[in-house]
Coordinates of C-alpha atoms and ligand atoms in Angstrom, one line a residue:
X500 CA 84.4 127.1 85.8
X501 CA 83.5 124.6 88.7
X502 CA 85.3 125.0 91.6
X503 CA 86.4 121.6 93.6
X504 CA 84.8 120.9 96.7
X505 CA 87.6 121.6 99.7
X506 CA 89.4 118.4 100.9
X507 CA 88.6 118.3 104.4
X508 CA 86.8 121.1 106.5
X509 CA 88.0 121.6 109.7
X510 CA 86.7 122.4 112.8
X511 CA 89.8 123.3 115.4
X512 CA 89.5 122.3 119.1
X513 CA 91.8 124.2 120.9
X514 CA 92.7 127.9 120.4
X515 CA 96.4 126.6 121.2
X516 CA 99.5 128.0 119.4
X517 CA 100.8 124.8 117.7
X518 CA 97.1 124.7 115.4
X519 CA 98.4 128.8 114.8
X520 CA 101.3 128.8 114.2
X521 CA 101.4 125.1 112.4
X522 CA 98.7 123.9 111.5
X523 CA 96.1 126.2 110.4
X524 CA 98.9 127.1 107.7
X525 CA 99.8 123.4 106.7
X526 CA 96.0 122.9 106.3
X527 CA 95.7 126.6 104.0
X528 CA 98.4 125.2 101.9
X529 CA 96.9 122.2 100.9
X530 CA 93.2 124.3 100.1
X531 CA 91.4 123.0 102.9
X532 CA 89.1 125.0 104.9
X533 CA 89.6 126.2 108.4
X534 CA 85.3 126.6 109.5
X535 CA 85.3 127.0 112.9
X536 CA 87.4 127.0 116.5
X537 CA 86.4 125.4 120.0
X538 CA 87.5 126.7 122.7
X539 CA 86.6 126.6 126.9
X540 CA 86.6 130.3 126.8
X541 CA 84.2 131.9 124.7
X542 CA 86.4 135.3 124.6
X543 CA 89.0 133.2 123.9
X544 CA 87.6 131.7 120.8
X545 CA 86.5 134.7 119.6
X546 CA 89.6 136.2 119.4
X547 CA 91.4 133.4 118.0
X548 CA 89.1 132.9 115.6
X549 CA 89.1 137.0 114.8
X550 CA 93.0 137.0 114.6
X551 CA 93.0 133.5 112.4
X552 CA 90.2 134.4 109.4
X553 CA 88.4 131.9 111.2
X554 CA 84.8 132.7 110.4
X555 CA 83.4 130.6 113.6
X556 CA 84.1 129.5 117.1
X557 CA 82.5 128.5 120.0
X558 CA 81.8 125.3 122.5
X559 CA 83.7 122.3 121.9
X560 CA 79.4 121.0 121.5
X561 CA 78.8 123.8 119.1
X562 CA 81.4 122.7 116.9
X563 CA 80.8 119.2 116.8
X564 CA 77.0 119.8 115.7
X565 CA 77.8 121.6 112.8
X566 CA 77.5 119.3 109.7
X567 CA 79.5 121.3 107.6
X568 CA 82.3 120.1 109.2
X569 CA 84.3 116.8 108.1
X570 CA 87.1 116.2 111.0
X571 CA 88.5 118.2 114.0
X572 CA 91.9 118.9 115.2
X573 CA 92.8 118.2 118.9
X574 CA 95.1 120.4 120.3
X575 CA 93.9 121.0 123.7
X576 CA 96.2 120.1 127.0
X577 CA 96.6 116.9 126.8
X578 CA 94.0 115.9 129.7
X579 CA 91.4 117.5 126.9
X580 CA 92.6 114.6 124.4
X581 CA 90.1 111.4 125.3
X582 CA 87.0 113.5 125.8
X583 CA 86.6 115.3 123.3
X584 CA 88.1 112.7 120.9
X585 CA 85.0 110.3 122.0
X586 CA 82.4 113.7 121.8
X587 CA 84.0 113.8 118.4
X588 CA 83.7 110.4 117.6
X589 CA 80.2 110.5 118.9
X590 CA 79.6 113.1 116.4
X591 CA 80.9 111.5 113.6
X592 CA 84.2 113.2 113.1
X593 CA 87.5 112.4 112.0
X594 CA 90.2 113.0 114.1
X595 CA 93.6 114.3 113.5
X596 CA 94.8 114.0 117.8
X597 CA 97.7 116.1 119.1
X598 CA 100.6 114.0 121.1
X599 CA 100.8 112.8 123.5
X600 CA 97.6 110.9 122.6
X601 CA 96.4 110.7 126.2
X602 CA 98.0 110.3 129.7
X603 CA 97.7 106.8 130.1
X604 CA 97.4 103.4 128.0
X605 CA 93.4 102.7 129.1
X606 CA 92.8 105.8 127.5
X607 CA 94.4 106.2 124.3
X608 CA 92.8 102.9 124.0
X609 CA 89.0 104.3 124.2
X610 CA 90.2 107.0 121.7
X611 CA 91.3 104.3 119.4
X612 CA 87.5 102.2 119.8
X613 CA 85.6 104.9 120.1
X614 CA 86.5 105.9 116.7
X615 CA 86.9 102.6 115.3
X616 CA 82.8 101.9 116.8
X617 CA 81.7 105.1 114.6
X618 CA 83.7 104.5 111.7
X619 CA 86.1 107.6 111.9
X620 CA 89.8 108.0 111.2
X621 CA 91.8 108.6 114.2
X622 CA 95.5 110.0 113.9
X623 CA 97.7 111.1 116.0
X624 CA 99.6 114.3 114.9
X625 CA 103.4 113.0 115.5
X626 CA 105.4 115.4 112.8
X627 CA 108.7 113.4 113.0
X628 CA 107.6 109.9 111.5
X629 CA 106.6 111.2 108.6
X630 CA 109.3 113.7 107.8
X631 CA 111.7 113.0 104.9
X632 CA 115.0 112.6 107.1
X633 CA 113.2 110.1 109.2
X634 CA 112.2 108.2 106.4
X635 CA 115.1 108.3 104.4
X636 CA 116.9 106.8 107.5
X637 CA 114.2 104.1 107.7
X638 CA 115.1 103.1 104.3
X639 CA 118.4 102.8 104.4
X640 CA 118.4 100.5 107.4
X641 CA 115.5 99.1 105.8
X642 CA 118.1 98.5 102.7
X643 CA 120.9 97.2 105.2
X644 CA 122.8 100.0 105.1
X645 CA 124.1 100.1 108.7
X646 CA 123.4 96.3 109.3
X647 CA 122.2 94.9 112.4
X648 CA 121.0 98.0 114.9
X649 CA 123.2 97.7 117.8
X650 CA 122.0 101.2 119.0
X651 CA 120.6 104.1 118.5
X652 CA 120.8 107.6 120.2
X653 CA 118.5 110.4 120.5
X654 CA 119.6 113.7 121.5
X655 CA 116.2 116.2 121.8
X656 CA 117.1 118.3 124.4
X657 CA 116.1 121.9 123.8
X658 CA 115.5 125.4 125.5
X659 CA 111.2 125.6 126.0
X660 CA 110.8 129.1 124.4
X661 CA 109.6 131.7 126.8
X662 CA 105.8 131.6 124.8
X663 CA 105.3 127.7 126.1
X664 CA 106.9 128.3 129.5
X665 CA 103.3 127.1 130.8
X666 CA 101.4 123.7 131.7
X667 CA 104.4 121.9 130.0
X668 CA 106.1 122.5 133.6
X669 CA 103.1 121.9 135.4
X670 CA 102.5 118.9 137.1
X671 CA 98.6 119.0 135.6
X672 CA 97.7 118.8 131.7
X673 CA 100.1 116.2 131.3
X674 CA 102.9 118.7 131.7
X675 CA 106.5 117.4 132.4
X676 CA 109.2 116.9 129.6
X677 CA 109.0 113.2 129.3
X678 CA 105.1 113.5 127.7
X679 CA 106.4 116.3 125.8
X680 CA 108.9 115.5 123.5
X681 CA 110.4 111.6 125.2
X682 CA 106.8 110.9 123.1
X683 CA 108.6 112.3 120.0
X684 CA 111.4 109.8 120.8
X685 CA 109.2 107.0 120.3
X686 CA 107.5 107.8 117.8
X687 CA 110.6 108.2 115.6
X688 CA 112.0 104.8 117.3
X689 CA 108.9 102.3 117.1
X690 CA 108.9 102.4 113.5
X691 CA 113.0 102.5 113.3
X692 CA 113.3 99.4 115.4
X693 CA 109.8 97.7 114.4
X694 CA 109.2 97.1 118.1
X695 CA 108.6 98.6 121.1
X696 CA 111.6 98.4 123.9
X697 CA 110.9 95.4 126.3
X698 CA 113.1 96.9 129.0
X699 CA 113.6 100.9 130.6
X700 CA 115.0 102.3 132.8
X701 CA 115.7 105.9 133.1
X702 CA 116.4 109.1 135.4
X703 CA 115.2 112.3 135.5
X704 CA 115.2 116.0 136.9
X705 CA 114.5 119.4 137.5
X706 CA 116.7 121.8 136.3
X707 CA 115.4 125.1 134.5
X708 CA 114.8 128.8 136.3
X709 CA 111.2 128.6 136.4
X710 CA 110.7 126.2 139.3
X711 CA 108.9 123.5 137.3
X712 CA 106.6 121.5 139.6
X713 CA 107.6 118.1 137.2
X714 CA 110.6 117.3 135.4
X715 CA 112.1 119.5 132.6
X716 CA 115.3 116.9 132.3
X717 CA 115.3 112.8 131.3
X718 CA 117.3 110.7 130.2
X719 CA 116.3 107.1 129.6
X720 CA 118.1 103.6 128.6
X721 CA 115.9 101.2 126.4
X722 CA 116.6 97.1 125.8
X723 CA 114.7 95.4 122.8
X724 CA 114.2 91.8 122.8
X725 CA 117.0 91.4 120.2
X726 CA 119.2 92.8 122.5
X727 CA 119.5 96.3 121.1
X728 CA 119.6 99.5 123.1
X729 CA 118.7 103.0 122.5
X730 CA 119.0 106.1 124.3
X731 CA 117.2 109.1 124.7
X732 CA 118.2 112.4 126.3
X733 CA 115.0 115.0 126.5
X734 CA 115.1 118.4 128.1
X735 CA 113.3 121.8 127.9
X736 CA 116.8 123.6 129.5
X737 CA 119.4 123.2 126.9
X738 CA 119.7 126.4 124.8
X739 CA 123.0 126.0 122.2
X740 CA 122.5 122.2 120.7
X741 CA 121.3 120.6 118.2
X742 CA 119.0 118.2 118.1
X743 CA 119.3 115.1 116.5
X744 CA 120.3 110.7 116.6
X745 CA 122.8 108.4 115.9
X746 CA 121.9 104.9 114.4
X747 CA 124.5 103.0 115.2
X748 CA 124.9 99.7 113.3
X749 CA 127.5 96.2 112.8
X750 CA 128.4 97.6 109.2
X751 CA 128.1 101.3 109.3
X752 CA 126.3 104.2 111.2
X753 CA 123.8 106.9 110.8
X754 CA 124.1 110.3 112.1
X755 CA 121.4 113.2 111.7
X756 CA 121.7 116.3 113.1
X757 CA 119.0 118.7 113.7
X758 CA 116.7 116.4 112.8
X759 CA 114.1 116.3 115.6
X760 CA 112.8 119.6 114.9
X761 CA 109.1 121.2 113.7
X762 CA 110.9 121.5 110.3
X763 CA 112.2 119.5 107.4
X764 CA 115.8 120.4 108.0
X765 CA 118.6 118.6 109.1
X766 CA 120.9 116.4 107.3
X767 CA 122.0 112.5 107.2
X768 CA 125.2 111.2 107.3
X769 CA 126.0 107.4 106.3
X770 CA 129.4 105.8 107.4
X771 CA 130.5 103.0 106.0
X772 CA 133.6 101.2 104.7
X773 CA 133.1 102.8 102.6
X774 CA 134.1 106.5 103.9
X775 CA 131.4 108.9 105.0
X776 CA 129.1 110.3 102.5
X777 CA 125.6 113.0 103.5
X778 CA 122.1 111.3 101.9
X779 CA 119.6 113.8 100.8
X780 CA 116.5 113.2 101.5
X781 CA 114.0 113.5 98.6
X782 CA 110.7 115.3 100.3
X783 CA 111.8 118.3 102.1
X784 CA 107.9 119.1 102.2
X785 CA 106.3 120.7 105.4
X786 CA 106.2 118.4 108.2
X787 CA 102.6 119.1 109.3
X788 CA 101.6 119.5 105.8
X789 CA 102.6 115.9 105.1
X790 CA 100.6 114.7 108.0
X791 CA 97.4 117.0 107.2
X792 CA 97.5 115.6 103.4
X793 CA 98.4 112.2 104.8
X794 CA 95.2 112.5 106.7
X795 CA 92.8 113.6 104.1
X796 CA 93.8 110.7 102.1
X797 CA 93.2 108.5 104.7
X798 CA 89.7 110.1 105.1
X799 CA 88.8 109.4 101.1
X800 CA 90.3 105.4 102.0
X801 CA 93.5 105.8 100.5
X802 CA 96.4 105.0 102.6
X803 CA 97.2 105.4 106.5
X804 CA 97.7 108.0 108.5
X805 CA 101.4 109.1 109.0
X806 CA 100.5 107.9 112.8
X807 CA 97.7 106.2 113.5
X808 CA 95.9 106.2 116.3
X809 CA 97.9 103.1 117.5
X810 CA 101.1 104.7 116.7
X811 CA 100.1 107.3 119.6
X812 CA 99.4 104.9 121.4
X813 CA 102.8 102.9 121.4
X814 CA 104.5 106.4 121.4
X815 CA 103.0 106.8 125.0
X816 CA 103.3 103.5 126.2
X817 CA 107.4 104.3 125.8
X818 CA 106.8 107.5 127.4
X819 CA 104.7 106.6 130.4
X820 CA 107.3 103.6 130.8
X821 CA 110.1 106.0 131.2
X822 CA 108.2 108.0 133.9
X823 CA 107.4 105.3 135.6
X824 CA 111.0 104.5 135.7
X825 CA 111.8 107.9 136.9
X826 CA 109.0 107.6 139.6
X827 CA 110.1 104.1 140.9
X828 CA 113.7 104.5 140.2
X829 CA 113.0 100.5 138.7
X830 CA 113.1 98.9 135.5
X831 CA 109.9 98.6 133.8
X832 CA 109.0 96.3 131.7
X833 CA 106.4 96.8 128.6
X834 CA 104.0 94.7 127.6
X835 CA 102.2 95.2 124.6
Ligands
NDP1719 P1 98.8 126.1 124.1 O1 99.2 126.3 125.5 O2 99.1 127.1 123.1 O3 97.3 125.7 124.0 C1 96.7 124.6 124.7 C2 95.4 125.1 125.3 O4 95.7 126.0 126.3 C3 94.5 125.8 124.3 O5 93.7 124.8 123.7 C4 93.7 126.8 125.2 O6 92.5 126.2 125.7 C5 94.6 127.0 126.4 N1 95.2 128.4 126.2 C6 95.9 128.9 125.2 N2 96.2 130.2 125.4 C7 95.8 130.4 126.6 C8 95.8 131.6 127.5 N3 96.4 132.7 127.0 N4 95.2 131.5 128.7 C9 94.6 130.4 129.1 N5 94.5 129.3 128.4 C10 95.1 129.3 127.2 O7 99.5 124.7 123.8 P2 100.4 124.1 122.6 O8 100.0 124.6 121.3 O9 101.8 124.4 122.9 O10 100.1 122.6 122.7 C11 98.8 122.1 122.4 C12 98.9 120.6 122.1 O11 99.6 120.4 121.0 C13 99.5 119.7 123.2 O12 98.8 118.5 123.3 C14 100.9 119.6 122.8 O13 101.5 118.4 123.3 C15 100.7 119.5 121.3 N6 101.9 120.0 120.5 C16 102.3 119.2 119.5 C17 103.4 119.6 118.7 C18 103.8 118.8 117.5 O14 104.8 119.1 116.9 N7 103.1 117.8 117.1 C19 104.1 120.9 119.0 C20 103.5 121.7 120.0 C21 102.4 121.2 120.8 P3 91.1 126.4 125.0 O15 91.2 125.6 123.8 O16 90.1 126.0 126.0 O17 91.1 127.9 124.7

């Protein structure tokens, strides 16, 4: 009996807990192989790699050499994310990029020619555009459903559990909340609205136990050019509420609760003249699962990435808009 080749094997940079607890499964389920892990910390490789069946790690160089290895997963701090996606791209990898994509627009844009210049896929590991909530709700405003978006809010403010009480509150790494999750925001809104806010303005602070030395609290107000406004409320202090957003439209509204989460729960609720009826979505698959098979069909040429490297891109141009808000206490304008 002849045994089919594995779809993509991986190489992991970053012994982080996201590619353990998320993604080393997701990639299991869908029979591709996990070869190797790179890590700054050779101990620390090692152990990850001991505790994960991994049967390799080392150097982040070590594992790019290695030609039994088809594509790599970023999921270093985010300073980590340019470099070693253009040694990766160098090498001739893939790349499946964890968000934020980068810490600033001129560099998420020399992760997205490096790889287009060696002919790799680059994607950027967003789990909420893909999910089957998010695009149900894309398809029913698609469909006209709610007619014309008037607004839309995003409520995605959690309590940081205790494990990732680290550089997210550190004003290196790209810590602060707005990089962490206002990124998610926007990745779920760009494709919702089909354009990226023209106008924001936001506020932010510091609010949890732990001293942060960046903001664990935002809250931001976006304009689009056809007038409609979102907003978004982010924070790594709120313990008891869901998360969720509100699409709120001239004919009807959307409402989906607990849907900004790491999995494919949540419900949707359409009101219209109607009355009030829930939508169920049809693919209550794994989130990263979706994005890791999503990928390796975009490796073998068929289809697109659930976000491109350009979709990072945009995600963060919303996000480093709203700090820059925050940092100014102005309205900032984007410009694609
Ligand atoms: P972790 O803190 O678990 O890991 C990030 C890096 O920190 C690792 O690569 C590792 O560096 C280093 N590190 C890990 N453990 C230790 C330790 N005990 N001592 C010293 N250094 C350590 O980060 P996350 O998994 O929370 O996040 C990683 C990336 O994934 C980020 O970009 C984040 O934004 C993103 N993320 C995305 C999510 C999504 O849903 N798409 C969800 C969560 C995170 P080294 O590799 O050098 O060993």
């Amino acid at each position: 009996m002849s045994v089919e080749p594995p779809d993509i094997r991986w190489g992991l940079v970053g012994a982080s807990d996201i590619a353990e607890t998320r993604l080393i499964p997701a990639m299991r389920r869908l029979g591709h192989d996990v070869i190797a892990v790179a890590s700054g910390s050779p101990d620390r490789a090692a152990s990850f790699a001991d505790r994960n069946g991994i049967p390799a790690s080392g150097s982040v160089d070590e594992i790019l050499a290695r030609d039994d290895i088809d594509a790599v997963y970023i999921s270093s701090t985010n300073e980590h994310h340019r470099p070693q996606t253009e040694l990766a791209a160098a090498a001739g990898k893939h790349v499946l990029c964890e968000k934020p994509l980068a810490l600033s627009v001129d560099d998420g844009r020399a992760m997205i020619a490096a790889c287009e210049r060696a002919g790799t896929i680059l994607a950027t590991n967003h789990h909420l555009p893909g999910s089957g909530i998010h695009r149900t709700i894309r398809l029913l405003v698609a469909e006209g459903a709610v007619g014309r978006v008037l607004g839309v809010r995003i409520f995605h403010a959690v309590m940081l559990p205790a494990r990732l009480q680290g550089w997210r509150l550190a004003s290196q790494a790209g810590g602060g909340v707005t990089m962490d999750i206002t990124c998610h925001d926007a990745s779920v809104l760009n494709p919702l609205l089909g354009a990226l806010p023209s106008d924001v303005v936001a506020l932010a602070a510091t609010q949890g136990p732990w001293g942060a030395a960046t903001e664990d609290a935002v809250m931001s107000t976006l304009r689009y050019a056809d007038g409609t406004l979102a907003q978004t409320h982010d924070a790594f202090t709120i313990p008891y509420s869901p998360t969720g957003l509100q699409v709120l439209g001239s004919e009807g509204s959307i409402e989906a609760v607990g849907a900004m989460v790491q999995d494919p729960s949540g419900t949707i609720l359409l009101r219209d003249p109607s009355g009030e009826r829930e939508v169920e979505p049809d693919d209550r698959r794994d989130l990263y699962e979706i994005n890791v098979a999503a990928f390796a069909a975009a490796v073998r040429g068929e289809g697109s990435p659930t976000a491109t490297g350009l979709d990072g891109l945009r995600a963060i141009q919303v996000a480093l808009a709203v700090r820059e808000a925050v940092e100014s206490g102005r309205r900032v304008s984007i410009t694609e």
